[in-house]
mmCIF file of C-alpha atoms in Angstrom:
data_model
loop_
_atom_site.group_PDB
_atom_site.id
_atom_site.type_symbol
_atom_site.label_atom_id
_atom_site.label_comp_id
_atom_site.label_asym_id
_atom_site.label_seq_id
_atom_site.Cartn_x
_atom_site.Cartn_y
_atom_site.Cartn_z
ATOM 1 C CA UNK A 1 139.295 130.456 76.884
ATOM 2 C CA UNK A 2 137.108 129.868 73.827
ATOM 3 C CA UNK A 3 133.433 130.627 74.382
ATOM 4 C CA UNK A 4 131.053 129.058 71.820
ATOM 5 C CA UNK A 5 128.488 131.741 72.591
ATOM 6 C CA UNK A 6 130.765 134.314 70.932
ATOM 7 C CA UNK A 7 129.882 132.787 67.537
ATOM 8 C CA UNK A 8 126.147 132.898 68.189
ATOM 9 C CA UNK A 9 123.691 135.775 68.041
ATOM 10 C CA UNK A 10 121.718 137.280 70.881
ATOM 11 C CA UNK A 11 118.350 135.801 69.947
ATOM 12 C CA UNK A 12 119.078 132.095 70.468
ATOM 13 C CA UNK A 13 116.235 130.103 72.006
ATOM 14 C CA UNK A 14 116.496 129.272 75.702
ATOM 15 C CA UNK A 15 116.699 125.508 76.170
ATOM 16 C CA UNK A 16 117.109 123.484 79.345
ATOM 17 C CA UNK A 17 119.879 120.923 79.623
ATOM 18 C CA UNK A 18 122.887 120.460 77.413
ATOM 19 C CA UNK A 19 124.018 120.935 74.690
ATOM 20 C CA UNK A 20 122.520 124.308 73.831
ATOM 21 C CA UNK A 21 121.588 125.117 70.246
ATOM 22 C CA UNK A 22 124.669 127.355 70.129
ATOM 23 C CA UNK A 23 127.000 124.592 71.346
ATOM 24 C CA UNK A 24 125.502 122.273 68.740
ATOM 25 C CA UNK A 25 126.235 124.652 65.858
ATOM 26 C CA UNK A 26 129.681 125.667 67.110
ATOM 27 C CA UNK A 27 131.141 122.524 68.683
ATOM 28 C CA UNK A 28 129.216 119.340 67.891
ATOM 29 C CA UNK A 29 127.646 119.537 64.422
ATOM 30 C CA UNK A 30 130.830 120.716 62.594
ATOM 31 C CA UNK A 31 132.977 117.826 63.922
ATOM 32 C CA UNK A 32 132.158 115.333 61.101
ATOM 33 C CA UNK A 33 132.768 118.009 58.455
ATOM 34 C CA UNK A 34 136.116 118.998 59.957
ATOM 35 C CA UNK A 35 137.198 115.341 60.071
ATOM 36 C CA UNK A 36 135.995 114.817 56.489
ATOM 37 C CA UNK A 37 137.937 117.822 55.195
ATOM 38 C CA UNK A 38 141.089 116.710 57.030
ATOM 39 C CA UNK A 39 140.657 113.116 55.840
ATOM 40 C CA UNK A 40 140.128 114.285 52.260
ATOM 41 C CA UNK A 41 143.283 116.377 52.500
ATOM 42 C CA UNK A 42 145.331 113.406 53.686
ATOM 43 C CA UNK A 43 143.990 111.183 50.895
ATOM 44 C CA UNK A 44 144.587 113.906 48.306
ATOM 45 C CA UNK A 45 148.190 114.373 49.443
ATOM 46 C CA UNK A 46 148.865 110.632 49.359
ATOM 47 C CA UNK A 47 147.046 109.959 46.088
ATOM 48 C CA UNK A 48 147.935 113.106 44.178
ATOM 49 C CA UNK A 49 146.409 113.265 40.723
ATOM 50 C CA UNK A 50 145.492 109.584 40.844
ATOM 51 C CA UNK A 51 142.586 110.546 43.109
ATOM 52 C CA UNK A 52 140.854 112.015 40.065
ATOM 53 C CA UNK A 53 141.657 109.153 37.676
ATOM 54 C CA UNK A 54 139.057 106.416 37.054
ATOM 55 C CA UNK A 55 139.826 103.314 39.104
ATOM 56 C CA UNK A 56 136.869 100.967 38.792
ATOM 57 C CA UNK A 57 133.683 100.864 36.779
ATOM 58 C CA UNK A 58 130.315 100.176 38.323
ATOM 59 C CA UNK A 59 128.642 100.557 41.669
ATOM 60 C CA UNK A 60 125.192 102.070 41.968
ATOM 61 C CA UNK A 61 123.018 102.167 38.833
ATOM 62 C CA UNK A 62 123.549 105.389 36.913
ATOM 63 C CA UNK A 63 120.057 106.748 37.617
ATOM 64 C CA UNK A 64 120.420 106.052 41.329
ATOM 65 C CA UNK A 65 123.799 107.748 41.429
ATOM 66 C CA UNK A 66 122.332 110.824 39.724
ATOM 67 C CA UNK A 67 119.535 110.870 42.311
ATOM 68 C CA UNK A 68 122.121 110.531 45.091
ATOM 69 C CA UNK A 69 124.176 113.450 43.765
ATOM 70 C CA UNK A 70 121.035 115.562 43.310
ATOM 71 C CA UNK A 71 120.032 114.936 46.927
ATOM 72 C CA UNK A 72 123.523 115.928 48.117
ATOM 73 C CA UNK A 73 123.118 119.174 46.175
ATOM 74 C CA UNK A 74 119.711 119.600 47.845
ATOM 75 C CA UNK A 75 121.356 119.101 51.257
ATOM 76 C CA UNK A 76 123.787 121.881 50.367
ATOM 77 C CA UNK A 77 120.818 124.094 49.549
ATOM 78 C CA UNK A 78 119.158 123.213 52.856
ATOM 79 C CA UNK A 79 122.369 124.186 54.647
ATOM 80 C CA UNK A 80 122.442 127.543 52.868
ATOM 81 C CA UNK A 81 118.791 128.079 53.798
ATOM 82 C CA UNK A 82 119.431 127.315 57.473
ATOM 83 C CA UNK A 83 122.371 129.722 57.623
ATOM 84 C CA UNK A 84 120.397 132.458 55.849
ATOM 85 C CA UNK A 85 117.493 132.076 58.261
ATOM 86 C CA UNK A 86 119.864 131.969 61.245
ATOM 87 C CA UNK A 87 121.298 135.300 60.109
ATOM 88 C CA UNK A 88 117.829 136.771 59.568
ATOM 89 C CA UNK A 89 116.832 135.716 63.088
ATOM 90 C CA UNK A 90 120.090 137.020 64.617
ATOM 91 C CA UNK A 91 121.009 133.528 65.837
ATOM 92 C CA UNK A 92 124.549 133.651 64.505
ATOM 93 C CA UNK A 93 125.798 130.838 62.279
ATOM 94 C CA UNK A 94 128.384 129.214 64.546
ATOM 95 C CA UNK A 95 130.674 127.033 62.448
ATOM 96 C CA UNK A 96 127.915 125.837 60.113
ATOM 97 C CA UNK A 97 129.694 127.288 57.022
ATOM 98 C CA UNK A 98 132.268 124.506 57.477
ATOM 99 C CA UNK A 99 129.466 122.029 56.804
ATOM 100 C CA UNK A 100 128.722 123.777 53.517
ATOM 101 C CA UNK A 101 132.360 123.451 52.456
ATOM 102 C CA UNK A 102 132.393 119.747 53.314
ATOM 103 C CA UNK A 103 129.100 118.985 51.555
ATOM 104 C CA UNK A 104 130.235 120.964 48.499
ATOM 105 C CA UNK A 105 133.436 118.894 48.355
ATOM 106 C CA UNK A 106 131.439 115.669 48.751
ATOM 107 C CA UNK A 107 129.255 116.751 45.830
ATOM 108 C CA UNK A 108 132.404 117.514 43.822
ATOM 109 C CA UNK A 109 133.678 113.990 44.471
ATOM 110 C CA UNK A 110 130.376 112.509 43.329
ATOM 111 C CA UNK A 111 130.247 114.727 40.240
ATOM 112 C CA UNK A 112 133.877 114.274 39.142
ATOM 113 C CA UNK A 113 134.473 110.670 40.138
ATOM 114 C CA UNK A 114 130.935 109.486 39.508
ATOM 115 C CA UNK A 115 130.496 105.735 39.873
ATOM 116 C CA UNK A 116 134.228 105.233 39.277
ATOM 117 C CA UNK A 117 135.397 106.351 42.693
ATOM 118 C CA UNK A 118 137.624 104.014 44.668
ATOM 119 C CA UNK A 119 136.630 102.161 47.818
ATOM 120 C CA UNK A 120 138.871 104.573 49.772
ATOM 121 C CA UNK A 121 136.767 107.551 48.720
ATOM 122 C CA UNK A 122 133.576 105.576 49.320
ATOM 123 C CA UNK A 123 134.689 104.615 52.815
ATOM 124 C CA UNK A 124 135.528 108.242 53.588
ATOM 125 C CA UNK A 125 132.052 109.296 52.457
ATOM 126 C CA UNK A 126 130.358 106.514 54.431
ATOM 127 C CA UNK A 127 132.112 107.600 57.624
ATOM 128 C CA UNK A 128 131.280 111.254 56.977
ATOM 129 C CA UNK A 129 127.592 110.703 56.247
ATOM 130 C CA UNK A 130 127.203 108.315 59.189
ATOM 131 C CA UNK A 131 128.903 110.660 61.666
ATOM 132 C CA UNK A 132 126.902 113.598 60.385
ATOM 133 C CA UNK A 133 123.669 111.608 60.753
ATOM 134 C CA UNK A 134 124.594 110.848 64.372
ATOM 135 C CA UNK A 135 125.174 114.490 65.317
ATOM 136 C CA UNK A 136 122.055 115.451 63.360
ATOM 137 C CA UNK A 137 120.048 113.037 65.524
ATOM 138 C CA UNK A 138 121.328 114.856 68.615
ATOM 139 C CA UNK A 139 120.450 118.248 67.129
ATOM 140 C CA UNK A 140 116.974 117.168 66.021
ATOM 141 C CA UNK A 141 116.289 115.675 69.458
ATOM 142 C CA UNK A 142 117.282 118.943 71.131
ATOM 143 C CA UNK A 143 115.189 120.966 68.685
ATOM 144 C CA UNK A 144 112.221 118.694 69.367
ATOM 145 C CA UNK A 145 112.647 119.460 73.066
ATOM 146 C CA UNK A 146 112.818 123.142 72.191
ATOM 147 C CA UNK A 147 109.579 122.855 70.239
ATOM 148 C CA UNK A 148 107.997 121.205 73.283
ATOM 149 C CA UNK A 149 109.365 123.520 75.989
ATOM 150 C CA UNK A 150 109.684 126.901 74.330
ATOM 151 C CA UNK A 151 107.949 127.042 70.936
ATOM 152 C CA UNK A 152 108.163 130.259 68.947
ATOM 153 C CA UNK A 153 106.254 131.552 65.927
ATOM 154 C CA UNK A 154 106.746 134.151 63.206
ATOM 155 C CA UNK A 155 105.352 136.695 65.660
ATOM 156 C CA UNK A 156 108.450 136.573 67.860
ATOM 157 C CA UNK A 157 111.167 135.100 65.606
ATOM 158 C CA UNK A 158 112.253 135.200 61.965
ATOM 159 C CA UNK A 159 113.098 131.510 62.311
ATOM 160 C CA UNK A 160 110.311 129.809 64.316
ATOM 161 C CA UNK A 161 111.215 126.723 66.321
ATOM 162 C CA UNK A 162 108.879 124.568 64.209
ATOM 163 C CA UNK A 163 110.679 125.571 60.997
ATOM 164 C CA UNK A 164 114.080 125.035 62.599
ATOM 165 C CA UNK A 165 113.047 121.557 63.718
ATOM 166 C CA UNK A 166 111.528 120.650 60.340
ATOM 167 C CA UNK A 167 114.540 121.853 58.335
ATOM 168 C CA UNK A 168 116.937 119.815 60.454
ATOM 169 C CA UNK A 169 114.668 116.755 60.424
ATOM 170 C CA UNK A 170 114.688 116.866 56.614
ATOM 171 C CA UNK A 171 118.494 117.131 56.603
ATOM 172 C CA UNK A 172 118.715 114.190 59.008
ATOM 173 C CA UNK A 173 116.652 112.109 56.592
ATOM 174 C CA UNK A 174 118.955 113.116 53.744
ATOM 175 C CA UNK A 175 122.126 112.158 55.620
ATOM 176 C CA UNK A 176 120.684 108.785 56.589
ATOM 177 C CA UNK A 177 119.843 108.138 52.927
ATOM 178 C CA UNK A 178 123.363 109.236 51.885
ATOM 179 C CA UNK A 179 124.840 106.724 54.325
ATOM 180 C CA UNK A 180 122.748 103.936 52.797
ATOM 181 C CA UNK A 181 123.596 104.996 49.225
ATOM 182 C CA UNK A 182 127.327 105.137 49.913
ATOM 183 C CA UNK A 183 127.425 101.901 51.923
ATOM 184 C CA UNK A 184 125.827 100.175 48.922
ATOM 185 C CA UNK A 185 128.338 101.818 46.593
ATOM 186 C CA UNK A 186 131.219 100.729 48.843
ATOM 187 C CA UNK A 187 129.992 97.123 48.923
ATOM 188 C CA UNK A 188 129.670 96.991 45.130
ATOM 189 C CA UNK A 189 132.999 98.713 44.429
ATOM 190 C CA UNK A 190 134.913 96.466 46.817
ATOM 191 C CA UNK A 191 133.486 93.465 44.995
ATOM 192 C CA UNK A 192 134.736 94.874 41.696
ATOM 193 C CA UNK A 193 138.155 95.709 43.146
ATOM 194 C CA UNK A 194 138.454 92.147 44.431
ATOM 195 C CA UNK A 195 137.832 90.912 40.880
ATOM 196 C CA UNK A 196 140.476 93.303 39.567
ATOM 197 C CA UNK A 197 143.006 91.927 42.056
ATOM 198 C CA UNK A 198 142.042 88.354 41.234
ATOM 199 C CA UNK A 199 141.819 88.573 37.448
ATOM 200 C CA UNK A 200 143.996 91.615 36.761
ATOM 201 C CA UNK A 201 141.450 93.503 34.675
ATOM 202 C CA UNK A 202 138.962 96.280 35.303
ATOM 203 C CA UNK A 203 135.431 95.415 34.169
ATOM 204 C CA UNK A 204 134.083 97.915 31.672
ATOM 205 C CA UNK A 205 130.448 97.102 32.299
ATOM 206 C CA UNK A 206 128.634 96.160 35.485
#
């Protein structure tokens, strides 16, 4: 029988109740990323090369889209930082590397497709960001409890509970903002696609 603790280190913080910080990083937090990777694979197989071809023009303003992509890259960096500090503290990394793969692919979609991604891709991203924000809320809530019940400092851990909480709170804020960005993009792109269906032409400027 699979034991999540086998993917965690020996220095994990003790925390009352459930889920544990180990269960979060092994079982709960990676779920949205796994679903996103599988969903992306299905869409890629069905769409083939057309996935990478421009479909519609418009969506978020260019500057806002650049900011969005930059923040996604920052989230990737935050994920790398968390994993590095987990390793330094002998926490183990669970299945968190899967999140890095998913976020990297999301960034690739934003970079390659830009504002010309289809509503299908936008919907996939909306679902991913929203699900990730939900599990991040659970993790941040548990880490807040940890900070209340069993706080640690640099004296007894290479990754103090306050830093762990702050890093994940920042990532939660990022994923909430990504959800808002992509929901706006989806709304705008669907409006453009409706015009394409109605008038039979793709607008070149929006």
